[in-house]
PDB file of C-alpha atoms in Angstrom:
ATOM      1  CA  UNK A 313      10.439 -23.788   2.073  1.00 78.00           C
ATOM      2  CA  UNK A 314       8.784 -20.490   1.064  1.00 90.00           C
ATOM      3  CA  UNK A 315      11.576 -18.052   1.963  1.00 96.00           C
ATOM      4  CA  UNK A 316      15.195 -18.531   2.903  1.00 97.00           C
ATOM      5  CA  UNK A 317      18.054 -16.103   3.455  1.00 97.00           C
ATOM      6  CA  UNK A 318      21.559 -17.212   4.405  1.00 97.00           C
ATOM      7  CA  UNK A 319      23.978 -14.486   5.451  1.00 97.00           C
ATOM      8  CA  UNK A 320      22.308 -11.950   3.180  1.00 97.00           C
ATOM      9  CA  UNK A 321      23.889  -8.516   3.104  1.00 97.00           C
ATOM     10  CA  UNK A 322      23.186  -5.409   1.072  1.00 97.00           C
ATOM     11  CA  UNK A 323      25.478  -2.434   0.592  1.00 96.00           C
ATOM     12  CA  UNK A 324      24.107   0.513  -1.381  1.00 93.00           C
ATOM     13  CA  UNK A 325      26.245   2.184  -4.079  1.00 92.00           C
ATOM     14  CA  UNK A 326      26.924   5.088  -1.684  1.00 93.00           C
ATOM     15  CA  UNK A 327      28.575   2.653   0.727  1.00 92.00           C
ATOM     16  CA  UNK A 328      25.745   2.490   3.270  1.00 93.00           C
ATOM     17  CA  UNK A 329      25.233  -1.016   4.663  1.00 95.00           C
ATOM     18  CA  UNK A 330      21.500  -1.713   4.852  1.00 96.00           C
ATOM     19  CA  UNK A 331      21.587  -5.419   5.714  1.00 98.00           C
ATOM     20  CA  UNK A 332      24.271  -7.367   7.576  1.00 97.00           C
ATOM     21  CA  UNK A 333      24.385 -11.162   7.460  1.00 96.00           C
ATOM     22  CA  UNK A 334      20.643 -11.744   7.694  1.00 97.00           C
ATOM     23  CA  UNK A 335      19.592 -15.391   7.932  1.00 97.00           C
ATOM     24  CA  UNK A 336      16.024 -16.609   8.279  1.00 95.00           C
ATOM     25  CA  UNK A 337      13.724 -19.309   6.939  1.00 96.00           C
ATOM     26  CA  UNK A 338       9.939 -19.455   6.618  1.00 97.00           C
ATOM     27  CA  UNK A 339       7.831 -22.437   5.615  1.00 96.00           C
ATOM     28  CA  UNK A 340       4.929 -22.056   3.188  1.00 95.00           C
ATOM     29  CA  UNK A 341       1.945 -20.488   4.929  1.00 96.00           C
ATOM     30  CA  UNK A 342       4.006 -19.048   7.780  1.00 97.00           C
ATOM     31  CA  UNK A 343       3.299 -15.570   9.194  1.00 97.00           C
ATOM     32  CA  UNK A 344       6.013 -13.299  10.558  1.00 98.00           C
ATOM     33  CA  UNK A 345       6.141  -9.647  11.602  1.00 98.00           C
ATOM     34  CA  UNK A 346       9.367  -7.658  11.279  1.00 98.00           C
ATOM     35  CA  UNK A 347       9.704  -5.036  14.009  1.00 97.00           C
ATOM     36  CA  UNK A 348      12.349  -2.480  14.886  1.00 95.00           C
ATOM     37  CA  UNK A 349      13.081   1.259  14.937  1.00 93.00           C
ATOM     38  CA  UNK A 350      13.235   3.458  11.837  1.00 90.00           C
ATOM     39  CA  UNK A 351      16.369   2.720   9.847  1.00 91.00           C
ATOM     40  CA  UNK A 352      16.612  -0.821  11.187  1.00 95.00           C
ATOM     41  CA  UNK A 353      16.484  -2.345   7.702  1.00 96.00           C
ATOM     42  CA  UNK A 354      12.863  -3.527   7.687  1.00 96.00           C
ATOM     43  CA  UNK A 355      11.933  -1.961   4.344  1.00 95.00           C
ATOM     44  CA  UNK A 356      15.171  -3.147   2.747  1.00 97.00           C
ATOM     45  CA  UNK A 357      14.476  -6.700   3.923  1.00 97.00           C
ATOM     46  CA  UNK A 358      10.963  -6.577   2.441  1.00 97.00           C
ATOM     47  CA  UNK A 359      12.354  -5.301  -0.868  1.00 97.00           C
ATOM     48  CA  UNK A 360      14.991  -8.054  -0.959  1.00 98.00           C
ATOM     49  CA  UNK A 361      12.372 -10.727  -0.270  1.00 98.00           C
ATOM     50  CA  UNK A 362      10.174  -9.204  -3.004  1.00 97.00           C
ATOM     51  CA  UNK A 363      13.070  -9.344  -5.533  1.00 97.00           C
ATOM     52  CA  UNK A 364      13.139  -5.550  -5.915  1.00 96.00           C
ATOM     53  CA  UNK A 365      16.686  -5.435  -4.551  1.00 97.00           C
ATOM     54  CA  UNK A 366      19.502  -7.914  -5.168  1.00 96.00           C
ATOM     55  CA  UNK A 367      21.639  -8.810  -2.126  1.00 97.00           C
ATOM     56  CA  UNK A 368      25.311  -8.001  -2.483  1.00 97.00           C
ATOM     57  CA  UNK A 369      26.269 -11.051  -0.419  1.00 97.00           C
ATOM     58  CA  UNK A 370      24.751 -14.272   0.882  1.00 97.00           C
ATOM     59  CA  UNK A 371      22.087 -16.536  -0.578  1.00 96.00           C
ATOM     60  CA  UNK A 372      18.355 -16.130  -1.140  1.00 97.00           C
ATOM     61  CA  UNK A 373      15.551 -18.503  -2.078  1.00 97.00           C
ATOM     62  CA  UNK A 374      12.054 -17.201  -2.833  1.00 98.00           C
ATOM     63  CA  UNK A 375       9.244 -19.691  -3.494  1.00 97.00           C
ATOM     64  CA  UNK A 376      11.728 -22.383  -4.432  1.00 96.00           C
ATOM     65  CA  UNK A 377      14.048 -20.341  -6.656  1.00 96.00           C
ATOM     66  CA  UNK A 378      17.041 -18.060  -6.452  1.00 97.00           C
ATOM     67  CA  UNK A 379      15.482 -15.094  -8.284  1.00 97.00           C
ATOM     68  CA  UNK A 380      18.823 -13.795  -9.468  1.00 97.00           C
ATOM     69  CA  UNK A 381      19.660 -17.038 -11.269  1.00 96.00           C
ATOM     70  CA  UNK A 382      16.458 -16.924 -13.335  1.00 97.00           C
ATOM     71  CA  UNK A 383      15.968 -15.666 -16.863  1.00 96.00           C
ATOM     72  CA  UNK A 384      13.811 -12.614 -17.535  1.00 93.00           C
ATOM     73  CA  UNK A 385      10.624 -14.574 -18.232  1.00 92.00           C
ATOM     74  CA  UNK A 386      11.014 -16.858 -15.226  1.00 96.00           C
ATOM     75  CA  UNK A 387      11.742 -13.894 -12.959  1.00 95.00           C
ATOM     76  CA  UNK A 388       8.589 -12.144 -14.182  1.00 91.00           C
ATOM     77  CA  UNK A 389       6.591 -15.320 -13.489  1.00 92.00           C
ATOM     78  CA  UNK A 390       8.045 -15.498  -9.980  1.00 95.00           C
ATOM     79  CA  UNK A 391       7.207 -11.850  -9.295  1.00 94.00           C
ATOM     80  CA  UNK A 392       3.614 -12.452 -10.413  1.00 92.00           C
ATOM     81  CA  UNK A 393       3.296 -14.830  -7.430  1.00 94.00           C
ATOM     82  CA  UNK A 394       4.388 -12.131  -4.980  1.00 96.00           C
ATOM     83  CA  UNK A 395       2.118  -9.369  -3.686  1.00 95.00           C
ATOM     84  CA  UNK A 396       3.698  -6.309  -2.075  1.00 95.00           C
ATOM     85  CA  UNK A 397       1.683  -3.873   0.044  1.00 94.00           C
ATOM     86  CA  UNK A 398       3.460  -0.509   0.105  1.00 91.00           C
ATOM     87  CA  UNK A 399       3.270   2.103   2.838  1.00 86.00           C
ATOM     88  CA  UNK A 400       2.316   4.598   0.122  1.00 85.00           C
ATOM     89  CA  UNK A 401       0.686   2.615  -2.694  1.00 86.00           C
ATOM     90  CA  UNK A 402       2.014   3.662  -6.146  1.00 84.00           C
ATOM     91  CA  UNK A 403      -1.464   4.275  -7.572  1.00 89.00           C
ATOM     92  CA  UNK A 404      -2.055   7.032 -10.182  1.00 88.00           C
ATOM     93  CA  UNK A 405      -4.461   9.564  -8.623  1.00 88.00           C
ATOM     94  CA  UNK A 406      -6.818   9.757 -11.643  1.00 89.00           C
ATOM     95  CA  UNK A 407      -7.303   5.976 -11.749  1.00 89.00           C
ATOM     96  CA  UNK A 408     -10.649   4.574 -10.670  1.00 92.00           C
ATOM     97  CA  UNK A 409     -10.609   2.335  -7.594  1.00 94.00           C
ATOM     98  CA  UNK A 410     -11.896  -0.685  -9.533  1.00 93.00           C
ATOM     99  CA  UNK A 411      -9.093  -0.338 -12.086  1.00 91.00           C
ATOM    100  CA  UNK A 412      -6.491   0.101  -9.345  1.00 91.00           C
ATOM    101  CA  UNK A 413      -7.587  -3.155  -7.717  1.00 93.00           C
ATOM    102  CA  UNK A 414      -7.704  -5.093 -10.992  1.00 90.00           C
ATOM    103  CA  UNK A 415      -4.173  -3.859 -11.723  1.00 85.00           C
ATOM    104  CA  UNK A 416      -3.047  -6.450  -9.192  1.00 83.00           C
ATOM    105  CA  UNK A 417      -3.398  -9.044 -11.924  1.00 79.00           C
ATOM    106  CA  UNK A 418      -1.665  -7.196 -14.754  1.00 68.00           C
ATOM    107  CA  UNK A 419       1.433  -9.346 -14.368  1.00 60.00           C
ATOM    108  CA  UNK A 420      -0.558 -12.505 -15.114  1.00 60.00           C
ATOM    109  CA  UNK A 421      -2.806 -11.181 -17.893  1.00 56.00           C
ATOM    110  CA  UNK A 422      -1.856 -10.971 -21.580  1.00 57.00           C
ATOM    111  CA  UNK A 423      -1.204  -7.431 -22.857  1.00 55.00           C
ATOM    112  CA  UNK A 424      -4.538  -7.172 -24.710  1.00 52.00           C
ATOM    113  CA  UNK A 425      -6.511  -8.022 -21.570  1.00 61.00           C
ATOM    114  CA  UNK A 426      -4.519  -5.579 -19.450  1.00 56.00           C
ATOM    115  CA  UNK A 427      -5.184  -2.753 -21.924  1.00 57.00           C
ATOM    116  CA  UNK A 428      -8.874  -3.657 -22.231  1.00 60.00           C
ATOM    117  CA  UNK A 429      -9.238  -3.602 -18.452  1.00 59.00           C
ATOM    118  CA  UNK A 430      -8.216   0.058 -18.402  1.00 58.00           C
ATOM    119  CA  UNK A 431     -11.276   0.858 -20.544  1.00 58.00           C
ATOM    120  CA  UNK A 432     -13.800  -1.635 -19.213  1.00 64.00           C
ATOM    121  CA  UNK A 433     -13.135  -3.411 -15.900  1.00 69.00           C
ATOM    122  CA  UNK A 434     -13.094  -7.130 -16.615  1.00 71.00           C
ATOM    123  CA  UNK A 435     -13.922  -8.348 -13.106  1.00 83.00           C
ATOM    124  CA  UNK A 436     -15.742  -5.630 -11.182  1.00 87.00           C
ATOM    125  CA  UNK A 437     -17.334  -8.265  -8.934  1.00 91.00           C
ATOM    126  CA  UNK A 438     -13.937  -9.633  -7.914  1.00 91.00           C
ATOM    127  CA  UNK A 439     -12.651  -6.119  -7.226  1.00 93.00           C
ATOM    128  CA  UNK A 440     -15.737  -5.333  -5.140  1.00 94.00           C
ATOM    129  CA  UNK A 441     -15.246  -8.505  -3.092  1.00 94.00           C
ATOM    130  CA  UNK A 442     -11.620  -7.587  -2.375  1.00 94.00           C
ATOM    131  CA  UNK A 443     -12.669  -4.088  -1.303  1.00 95.00           C
ATOM    132  CA  UNK A 444     -15.586  -5.381   0.790  1.00 94.00           C
ATOM    133  CA  UNK A 445     -13.144  -7.220   3.057  1.00 92.00           C
ATOM    134  CA  UNK A 446     -11.718  -3.772   3.870  1.00 94.00           C
ATOM    135  CA  UNK A 447     -15.060  -1.943   4.147  1.00 93.00           C
ATOM    136  CA  UNK A 448     -14.411   0.021   0.966  1.00 95.00           C
ATOM    137  CA  UNK A 449     -16.691  -1.567  -1.620  1.00 94.00           C
ATOM    138  CA  UNK A 450     -18.888   1.563  -1.716  1.00 95.00           C
ATOM    139  CA  UNK A 451     -16.008   3.453  -3.373  1.00 96.00           C
ATOM    140  CA  UNK A 452     -15.602   0.979  -6.247  1.00 94.00           C
ATOM    141  CA  UNK A 453     -16.011   3.488  -9.087  1.00 93.00           C
ATOM    142  CA  UNK A 454     -14.569   6.580  -7.377  1.00 95.00           C
ATOM    143  CA  UNK A 455     -11.344   8.133  -8.558  1.00 94.00           C
ATOM    144  CA  UNK A 456      -8.378   7.457  -6.308  1.00 94.00           C
ATOM    145  CA  UNK A 457      -7.638  11.181  -5.861  1.00 93.00           C
ATOM    146  CA  UNK A 458     -10.966  11.478  -4.014  1.00 95.00           C
ATOM    147  CA  UNK A 459      -9.852   9.058  -1.300  1.00 94.00           C
ATOM    148  CA  UNK A 460      -8.145   9.829   1.984  1.00 92.00           C
ATOM    149  CA  UNK A 461      -4.650   8.511   2.655  1.00 89.00           C
ATOM    150  CA  UNK A 462      -6.060   5.704   4.777  1.00 90.00           C
ATOM    151  CA  UNK A 463      -8.593   4.712   2.127  1.00 93.00           C
ATOM    152  CA  UNK A 464      -5.888   4.682  -0.533  1.00 93.00           C
ATOM    153  CA  UNK A 465      -3.782   2.451   1.675  1.00 93.00           C
ATOM    154  CA  UNK A 466      -6.689   0.001   1.918  1.00 93.00           C
ATOM    155  CA  UNK A 467      -7.089   0.072  -1.875  1.00 94.00           C
ATOM    156  CA  UNK A 468      -3.405  -0.884  -2.077  1.00 93.00           C
ATOM    157  CA  UNK A 469      -4.072  -3.861   0.205  1.00 95.00           C
ATOM    158  CA  UNK A 470      -7.094  -4.927  -1.867  1.00 95.00           C
ATOM    159  CA  UNK A 471      -5.008  -4.725  -5.057  1.00 93.00           C
ATOM    160  CA  UNK A 472      -2.437  -7.110  -3.590  1.00 94.00           C
ATOM    161  CA  UNK A 473      -5.000  -9.583  -2.219  1.00 94.00           C
ATOM    162  CA  UNK A 474      -7.129  -9.692  -5.387  1.00 93.00           C
ATOM    163  CA  UNK A 475      -4.840 -12.040  -7.404  1.00 91.00           C
ATOM    164  CA  UNK A 476      -4.275 -14.359  -4.375  1.00 93.00           C
ATOM    165  CA  UNK A 477      -0.457 -14.383  -4.362  1.00 95.00           C
ATOM    166  CA  UNK A 478       1.613 -17.190  -2.857  1.00 97.00           C
ATOM    167  CA  UNK A 479       3.722 -14.668  -0.936  1.00 97.00           C
ATOM    168  CA  UNK A 480       2.398 -11.474   0.651  1.00 97.00           C
ATOM    169  CA  UNK A 481       4.908  -8.830   1.737  1.00 97.00           C
ATOM    170  CA  UNK A 482       3.649  -5.749   3.546  1.00 97.00           C
ATOM    171  CA  UNK A 483       5.795  -2.705   4.329  1.00 95.00           C
ATOM    172  CA  UNK A 484       4.065  -0.698   7.080  1.00 93.00           C
ATOM    173  CA  UNK A 485       0.678  -1.527   5.508  1.00 93.00           C
ATOM    174  CA  UNK A 486      -1.464   0.324   8.092  1.00 91.00           C
ATOM    175  CA  UNK A 487       0.610   3.405   8.902  1.00 88.00           C
ATOM    176  CA  UNK A 488      -2.142   5.785   7.719  1.00 85.00           C
ATOM    177  CA  UNK A 489      -5.014   4.021   9.511  1.00 91.00           C
ATOM    178  CA  UNK A 490      -6.530   4.618  12.935  1.00 92.00           C
ATOM    179  CA  UNK A 491      -6.138   1.751  15.462  1.00 92.00           C
ATOM    180  CA  UNK A 492      -9.519   0.145  14.703  1.00 93.00           C
ATOM    181  CA  UNK A 493      -9.056   0.175  10.924  1.00 92.00           C
ATOM    182  CA  UNK A 494      -5.429  -0.903  11.299  1.00 93.00           C
ATOM    183  CA  UNK A 495      -6.451  -3.930  13.332  1.00 95.00           C
ATOM    184  CA  UNK A 496      -9.114  -4.839  10.767  1.00 94.00           C
ATOM    185  CA  UNK A 497      -6.742  -4.426   7.830  1.00 93.00           C
ATOM    186  CA  UNK A 498      -4.053  -6.619   9.397  1.00 95.00           C
ATOM    187  CA  UNK A 499      -6.751  -9.159  10.226  1.00 95.00           C
ATOM    188  CA  UNK A 500      -7.770  -9.146   6.552  1.00 94.00           C
ATOM    189  CA  UNK A 501      -4.177  -9.782   5.456  1.00 96.00           C
ATOM    190  CA  UNK A 502      -3.927 -12.670   7.912  1.00 96.00           C
ATOM    191  CA  UNK A 503      -7.280 -14.160   6.846  1.00 94.00           C
ATOM    192  CA  UNK A 504      -6.315 -13.954   3.166  1.00 93.00           C
ATOM    193  CA  UNK A 505      -2.968 -15.617   3.796  1.00 95.00           C
ATOM    194  CA  UNK A 506      -4.630 -18.420   5.756  1.00 95.00           C
ATOM    195  CA  UNK A 507      -7.379 -18.950   3.159  1.00 92.00           C
ATOM    196  CA  UNK A 508      -4.873 -19.248   0.299  1.00 91.00           C
ATOM    197  CA  UNK A 509      -2.013 -20.921   2.180  1.00 95.00           C
ATOM    198  CA  UNK A 510       0.168 -17.907   1.413  1.00 97.00           C
ATOM    199  CA  UNK A 511       3.232 -16.851   3.360  1.00 98.00           C
ATOM    200  CA  UNK A 512       2.863 -13.426   4.993  1.00 98.00           C
ATOM    201  CA  UNK A 513       5.679 -11.137   6.114  1.00 98.00           C
ATOM    202  CA  UNK A 514       4.816  -7.648   7.377  1.00 98.00           C
ATOM    203  CA  UNK A 515       6.983  -4.875   8.776  1.00 97.00           C
ATOM    204  CA  UNK A 516       5.149  -3.074  11.562  1.00 95.00           C
ATOM    205  CA  UNK A 517       5.807  -0.246  14.005  1.00 89.00           C
ATOM    206  CA  UNK A 518       2.784  -1.235  16.113  1.00 91.00           C
ATOM    207  CA  UNK A 519       4.125  -3.996  18.342  1.00 93.00           C
ATOM    208  CA  UNK A 520       0.645  -4.686  19.732  1.00 94.00           C
ATOM    209  CA  UNK A 521      -0.587  -5.626  16.242  1.00 95.00           C
ATOM    210  CA  UNK A 522       2.476  -7.807  15.688  1.00 97.00           C
ATOM    211  CA  UNK A 523       1.884  -9.655  18.953  1.00 97.00           C
ATOM    212  CA  UNK A 524      -1.826 -10.117  18.267  1.00 97.00           C
ATOM    213  CA  UNK A 525      -1.703 -11.381  14.692  1.00 97.00           C
ATOM    214  CA  UNK A 526       1.713 -12.991  14.136  1.00 98.00           C
ATOM    215  CA  UNK A 527       3.081 -16.149  15.784  1.00 97.00           C
ATOM    216  CA  UNK A 528       6.646 -15.173  14.880  1.00 97.00           C
ATOM    217  CA  UNK A 529       8.379 -11.825  15.390  1.00 97.00           C
ATOM    218  CA  UNK A 530      11.693 -10.857  13.795  1.00 97.00           C
ATOM    219  CA  UNK A 531      13.423  -7.964  15.544  1.00 97.00           C
ATOM    220  CA  UNK A 532      15.868  -5.832  13.559  1.00 97.00           C
ATOM    221  CA  UNK A 533      18.333  -3.094  14.418  1.00 96.00           C
ATOM    222  CA  UNK A 534      21.158  -1.657  12.325  1.00 95.00           C
ATOM    223  CA  UNK A 535      20.452  -3.992   9.435  1.00 96.00           C
ATOM    224  CA  UNK A 536      20.770  -7.113  11.580  1.00 96.00           C
ATOM    225  CA  UNK A 537      18.328  -9.616  13.045  1.00 96.00           C
ATOM    226  CA  UNK A 538      18.582  -9.220  16.804  1.00 94.00           C
TER     227      UNK A 538
END
């Protein structure tokens, strides 16, 4: 089993209930789209599955482990196997595109290699290949602050796909893209997950994309699976 939640709930410190008794299970290599209106709990679910948020109730298993029963080193190792595509990628604007993509592997590299990569990209060919799948390889050495919002979003996708994670989580990964680019980007996520046998979970507003690319849809409303 790749992912499992049993009665997972999450209540924020201010008392707001973001998730209510969510249960679901996904086998390794499965693909699922999470759909629902704004405020339904989609982003919170993605963050729980990515171990960024700890449930306040219920049980969770991610890639064979309960992340919150692991030590610090084991939790870091688990997180290095998870790739998260953000709606607004947290990429410093002055960073070069090649460095932003290679940053996807910082969690698996020793500190000396991570620091050296900031000065001299250690795998420019690999970064270019990841960008080429998203029609962005011609911007390899540009600074990120020279990209449009849609281009930056595609760089964020390339950064996640570069290290070939076992679990890909995408939170509105194509919100800044036009329909043609959005379809291509989701297709790239699907192709990468299939090629590597990775599990893919994406929250999407575009139901047409969810229906086209994902064999399983999970509808949410008010923090619950409906």
